[in-house]
PDB file of C-alpha atoms in Angstrom:
ATOM      1  CA  UNK C   1      -9.995 -35.013 -14.894  1.00  0.00           C
ATOM      2  CA  UNK C   2     -10.401 -31.633 -13.239  1.00  0.00           C
ATOM      3  CA  UNK C   3     -12.172 -28.649 -14.690  1.00  0.00           C
ATOM      4  CA  UNK C   4     -10.051 -25.980 -16.289  1.00  0.00           C
ATOM      5  CA  UNK C   5      -9.894 -22.784 -14.202  1.00  0.00           C
ATOM      6  CA  UNK C   6     -10.900 -19.588 -16.032  1.00  0.00           C
ATOM      7  CA  UNK C   7      -7.464 -18.038 -15.482  1.00  0.00           C
ATOM      8  CA  UNK C   8      -5.436 -21.117 -16.482  1.00  0.00           C
ATOM      9  CA  UNK C   9      -2.505 -20.540 -18.793  1.00  0.00           C
ATOM     10  CA  UNK C  10      -1.265 -24.043 -19.625  1.00  0.00           C
ATOM     11  CA  UNK C  11      -1.105 -27.612 -18.384  1.00  0.00           C
ATOM     12  CA  UNK C  12       2.086 -28.676 -16.601  1.00  0.00           C
ATOM     13  CA  UNK C  13       2.684 -32.100 -15.007  1.00  0.00           C
ATOM     14  CA  UNK C  14      -0.950 -32.649 -14.210  1.00  0.00           C
ATOM     15  CA  UNK C  15      -1.604 -29.198 -12.731  1.00  0.00           C
ATOM     16  CA  UNK C  16      -2.994 -26.054 -14.267  1.00  0.00           C
ATOM     17  CA  UNK C  17      -0.519 -23.231 -13.915  1.00  0.00           C
ATOM     18  CA  UNK C  18      -2.305 -19.988 -13.199  1.00  0.00           C
ATOM     19  CA  UNK C  19      -1.551 -17.016 -15.438  1.00  0.00           C
ATOM     20  CA  UNK C  20      -0.501 -14.762 -12.566  1.00  0.00           C
ATOM     21  CA  UNK C  21       2.180 -17.300 -11.614  1.00  0.00           C
ATOM     22  CA  UNK C  22       3.670 -17.402 -15.112  1.00  0.00           C
ATOM     23  CA  UNK C  23       3.433 -13.737 -16.084  1.00  0.00           C
ATOM     24  CA  UNK C  24       4.104 -11.908 -12.830  1.00  0.00           C
ATOM     25  CA  UNK C  25       5.835  -8.587 -13.553  1.00  0.00           C
ATOM     26  CA  UNK C  26       6.293  -9.305 -17.255  1.00  0.00           C
ATOM     27  CA  UNK C  27       5.677  -6.347 -19.498  1.00  0.00           C
ATOM     28  CA  UNK C  28       2.605  -6.747 -21.676  1.00  0.00           C
ATOM     29  CA  UNK C  29       4.459  -5.836 -24.876  1.00  0.00           C
ATOM     30  CA  UNK C  30       4.866  -8.731 -27.309  1.00  0.00           C
ATOM     31  CA  UNK C  31       8.319 -10.136 -27.912  1.00  0.00           C
ATOM     32  CA  UNK C  32      10.057  -7.954 -30.473  1.00  0.00           C
ATOM     33  CA  UNK C  33      13.079 -10.186 -30.982  1.00  0.00           C
ATOM     34  CA  UNK C  34      14.408 -10.222 -34.513  1.00  0.00           C
ATOM     35  CA  UNK C  35      16.656 -13.263 -34.038  1.00  0.00           C
ATOM     36  CA  UNK C  36      17.028 -16.361 -31.890  1.00  0.00           C
ATOM     37  CA  UNK C  37      19.998 -14.802 -30.108  1.00  0.00           C
ATOM     38  CA  UNK C  38      18.009 -11.668 -29.307  1.00  0.00           C
ATOM     39  CA  UNK C  39      15.126 -13.796 -28.014  1.00  0.00           C
ATOM     40  CA  UNK C  40      17.560 -15.690 -25.781  1.00  0.00           C
ATOM     41  CA  UNK C  41      18.961 -12.413 -24.434  1.00  0.00           C
ATOM     42  CA  UNK C  42      15.431 -11.137 -23.726  1.00  0.00           C
ATOM     43  CA  UNK C  43      14.621 -14.359 -21.896  1.00  0.00           C
ATOM     44  CA  UNK C  44      17.879 -14.084 -19.954  1.00  0.00           C
ATOM     45  CA  UNK C  45      17.152 -10.512 -18.886  1.00  0.00           C
ATOM     46  CA  UNK C  46      13.618 -11.420 -17.760  1.00  0.00           C
ATOM     47  CA  UNK C  47      14.919 -14.477 -15.888  1.00  0.00           C
ATOM     48  CA  UNK C  48      17.646 -12.498 -14.121  1.00  0.00           C
ATOM     49  CA  UNK C  49      15.175  -9.773 -13.121  1.00  0.00           C
ATOM     50  CA  UNK C  50      12.705 -12.358 -11.828  1.00  0.00           C
ATOM     51  CA  UNK C  51      15.380 -14.188  -9.843  1.00  0.00           C
ATOM     52  CA  UNK C  52      16.599 -10.919  -8.329  1.00  0.00           C
ATOM     53  CA  UNK C  53      13.035  -9.897  -7.427  1.00  0.00           C
ATOM     54  CA  UNK C  54      12.092 -13.229  -5.863  1.00  0.00           C
ATOM     55  CA  UNK C  55      15.354 -13.467  -3.930  1.00  0.00           C
ATOM     56  CA  UNK C  56      14.942  -9.918  -2.609  1.00  0.00           C
ATOM     57  CA  UNK C  57      11.343 -10.511  -1.523  1.00  0.00           C
ATOM     58  CA  UNK C  58      12.271 -13.771   0.222  1.00  0.00           C
ATOM     59  CA  UNK C  59      15.459 -12.619   1.955  1.00  0.00           C
ATOM     60  CA  UNK C  60      15.499  -8.793   1.932  1.00  0.00           C
ATOM     61  CA  UNK C  61      18.965  -9.118   0.360  1.00  0.00           C
ATOM     62  CA  UNK C  62      20.110  -8.362  -3.165  1.00  0.00           C
ATOM     63  CA  UNK C  63      21.632 -10.944  -5.471  1.00  0.00           C
ATOM     64  CA  UNK C  64      24.867  -9.746  -7.090  1.00  0.00           C
ATOM     65  CA  UNK C  65      23.348  -9.867 -10.586  1.00  0.00           C
ATOM     66  CA  UNK C  66      22.651  -6.218 -11.379  1.00  0.00           C
ATOM     67  CA  UNK C  67      25.849  -5.686 -13.385  1.00  0.00           C
ATOM     68  CA  UNK C  68      25.010  -8.752 -15.490  1.00  0.00           C
ATOM     69  CA  UNK C  69      21.463  -7.469 -16.020  1.00  0.00           C
ATOM     70  CA  UNK C  70      22.897  -4.114 -17.135  1.00  0.00           C
ATOM     71  CA  UNK C  71      25.260  -5.782 -19.636  1.00  0.00           C
ATOM     72  CA  UNK C  72      22.446  -7.891 -21.109  1.00  0.00           C
ATOM     73  CA  UNK C  73      20.169  -4.830 -21.267  1.00  0.00           C
ATOM     74  CA  UNK C  74      22.895  -2.841 -23.067  1.00  0.00           C
ATOM     75  CA  UNK C  75      23.415  -5.718 -25.498  1.00  0.00           C
ATOM     76  CA  UNK C  76      19.701  -5.828 -26.298  1.00  0.00           C
ATOM     77  CA  UNK C  77      19.046  -2.111 -26.572  1.00  0.00           C
ATOM     78  CA  UNK C  78      22.332  -0.694 -27.883  1.00  0.00           C
ATOM     79  CA  UNK C  79      24.025  -3.686 -29.568  1.00  0.00           C
ATOM     80  CA  UNK C  80      26.888  -3.667 -27.061  1.00  0.00           C
ATOM     81  CA  UNK C  81      28.576  -7.079 -27.406  1.00  0.00           C
ATOM     82  CA  UNK C  82      28.578  -9.247 -24.296  1.00  0.00           C
ATOM     83  CA  UNK C  83      32.020 -10.638 -25.103  1.00  0.00           C
ATOM     84  CA  UNK C  84      33.805  -7.405 -24.214  1.00  0.00           C
ATOM     85  CA  UNK C  85      35.030  -6.670 -27.745  1.00  0.00           C
ATOM     86  CA  UNK C  86      33.932  -3.031 -27.356  1.00  0.00           C
ATOM     87  CA  UNK C  87      34.782  -2.826 -23.665  1.00  0.00           C
ATOM     88  CA  UNK C  88      37.025   0.189 -24.172  1.00  0.00           C
ATOM     89  CA  UNK C  89      34.320   2.020 -26.144  1.00  0.00           C
ATOM     90  CA  UNK C  90      31.291   1.532 -23.877  1.00  0.00           C
ATOM     91  CA  UNK C  91      31.090   1.979 -20.112  1.00  0.00           C
ATOM     92  CA  UNK C  92      27.981   0.303 -18.665  1.00  0.00           C
ATOM     93  CA  UNK C  93      26.857   1.334 -15.183  1.00  0.00           C
ATOM     94  CA  UNK C  94      23.833   0.257 -13.158  1.00  0.00           C
ATOM     95  CA  UNK C  95      21.452   1.946 -10.747  1.00  0.00           C
ATOM     96  CA  UNK C  96      20.205  -0.903  -8.523  1.00  0.00           C
ATOM     97  CA  UNK C  97      16.701  -1.084  -7.058  1.00  0.00           C
ATOM     98  CA  UNK C  98      15.992   0.191  -3.553  1.00  0.00           C
ATOM     99  CA  UNK C  99      19.090   2.385  -3.813  1.00  0.00           C
ATOM    100  CA  UNK C 100      19.425   5.497  -1.664  1.00  0.00           C
ATOM    101  CA  UNK C 101      19.614   7.757  -4.716  1.00  0.00           C
ATOM    102  CA  UNK C 102      19.541   7.748  -8.492  1.00  0.00           C
ATOM    103  CA  UNK C 103      23.158   8.806  -8.974  1.00  0.00           C
ATOM    104  CA  UNK C 104      25.994   6.975 -10.721  1.00  0.00           C
ATOM    105  CA  UNK C 105      29.637   7.822 -10.268  1.00  0.00           C
ATOM    106  CA  UNK C 106      31.548   7.788 -13.550  1.00  0.00           C
ATOM    107  CA  UNK C 107      35.287   7.116 -13.412  1.00  0.00           C
ATOM    108  CA  UNK C 108      36.684   9.562 -15.943  1.00  0.00           C
ATOM    109  CA  UNK C 109      40.069   7.786 -15.905  1.00  0.00           C
ATOM    110  CA  UNK C 110      38.363   4.808 -17.560  1.00  0.00           C
ATOM    111  CA  UNK C 111      38.715   5.052 -21.356  1.00  0.00           C
ATOM    112  CA  UNK C 112      35.251   5.102 -22.956  1.00  0.00           C
ATOM    113  CA  UNK C 113      33.453   6.975 -25.684  1.00  0.00           C
ATOM    114  CA  UNK C 114      29.889   6.000 -24.783  1.00  0.00           C
ATOM    115  CA  UNK C 115      28.173   5.700 -21.404  1.00  0.00           C
ATOM    116  CA  UNK C 116      25.191   3.414 -20.855  1.00  0.00           C
ATOM    117  CA  UNK C 117      23.354   3.675 -17.538  1.00  0.00           C
ATOM    118  CA  UNK C 118      20.819   0.953 -16.796  1.00  0.00           C
ATOM    119  CA  UNK C 119      18.283   1.662 -14.057  1.00  0.00           C
ATOM    120  CA  UNK C 120      16.607  -1.256 -12.331  1.00  0.00           C
ATOM    121  CA  UNK C 121      13.494   0.105 -10.690  1.00  0.00           C
ATOM    122  CA  UNK C 122      12.096  -0.977  -7.335  1.00  0.00           C
ATOM    123  CA  UNK C 123       9.550  -3.161  -9.170  1.00  0.00           C
ATOM    124  CA  UNK C 124      12.455  -4.959 -10.920  1.00  0.00           C
ATOM    125  CA  UNK C 125      11.886  -3.601 -14.405  1.00  0.00           C
ATOM    126  CA  UNK C 126      14.706  -1.938 -16.289  1.00  0.00           C
ATOM    127  CA  UNK C 127      15.279   1.019 -18.545  1.00  0.00           C
ATOM    128  CA  UNK C 128      18.387   2.783 -19.754  1.00  0.00           C
ATOM    129  CA  UNK C 129      19.969   5.881 -21.163  1.00  0.00           C
ATOM    130  CA  UNK C 130      22.985   6.195 -23.411  1.00  0.00           C
ATOM    131  CA  UNK C 131      25.127   9.272 -23.940  1.00  0.00           C
ATOM    132  CA  UNK C 132      28.420  10.115 -25.570  1.00  0.00           C
ATOM    133  CA  UNK C 133      31.341  11.038 -23.358  1.00  0.00           C
ATOM    134  CA  UNK C 134      31.813  14.299 -25.218  1.00  0.00           C
ATOM    135  CA  UNK C 135      28.267  15.307 -24.166  1.00  0.00           C
ATOM    136  CA  UNK C 136      29.058  14.937 -20.462  1.00  0.00           C
ATOM    137  CA  UNK C 137      29.775  18.204 -18.690  1.00  0.00           C
ATOM    138  CA  UNK C 138      32.988  17.416 -16.874  1.00  0.00           C
ATOM    139  CA  UNK C 139      34.784  19.966 -14.713  1.00  0.00           C
ATOM    140  CA  UNK C 140      38.434  20.532 -15.665  1.00  0.00           C
ATOM    141  CA  UNK C 141      40.754  18.168 -13.810  1.00  0.00           C
ATOM    142  CA  UNK C 142      37.928  15.978 -12.444  1.00  0.00           C
ATOM    143  CA  UNK C 143      38.575  12.237 -12.128  1.00  0.00           C
ATOM    144  CA  UNK C 144      35.001  11.263 -11.270  1.00  0.00           C
ATOM    145  CA  UNK C 145      31.631  12.633 -12.247  1.00  0.00           C
ATOM    146  CA  UNK C 146      28.412  12.030 -10.320  1.00  0.00           C
ATOM    147  CA  UNK C 147      25.385  11.959 -12.622  1.00  0.00           C
ATOM    148  CA  UNK C 148      21.761  11.765 -11.551  1.00  0.00           C
ATOM    149  CA  UNK C 149      19.336   9.797 -13.692  1.00  0.00           C
ATOM    150  CA  UNK C 150      17.325  12.916 -14.464  1.00  0.00           C
ATOM    151  CA  UNK C 151      20.416  14.868 -15.540  1.00  0.00           C
ATOM    152  CA  UNK C 152      21.783  12.223 -17.907  1.00  0.00           C
ATOM    153  CA  UNK C 153      22.029  13.589 -21.419  1.00  0.00           C
ATOM    154  CA  UNK C 154      20.552  11.101 -23.855  1.00  0.00           C
ATOM    155  CA  UNK C 155      21.325  10.263 -27.470  1.00  0.00           C
ATOM    156  CA  UNK C 156      18.195  10.549 -29.560  1.00  0.00           C
TER     157      UNK C 156
END
């Protein structure tokens, strides 16, 4: 039997898995899930972010998963159902990592009452802002609205 390394996290198939390999880029906050479904969604979001990060670092290409990450993030943080039952109420947009700017283009022809913008940072962590459509400053007759992350009004 081998000696246990000081930074070992757990035993897996005869090898010690090092902590930095199991917790890379995971936020230090404890799991705050209040249900099994919420815990599954948190695990899904972390898994999708990890897959996107690893794929990007290996290939310099993005996986087409950012919209899915945004939907899961909105479900976790704002109780937006994943099944689309409130699809006409909530518009979820994403700011992908390594993007040229922090601006989303909102299609004002799309019927929605609430806008959720999920930002995936360059280190593949996510945060979001939610605002009501009525709080958006839209020019008369405009069909699209470009919003920067910093200028997004937020519901408190």
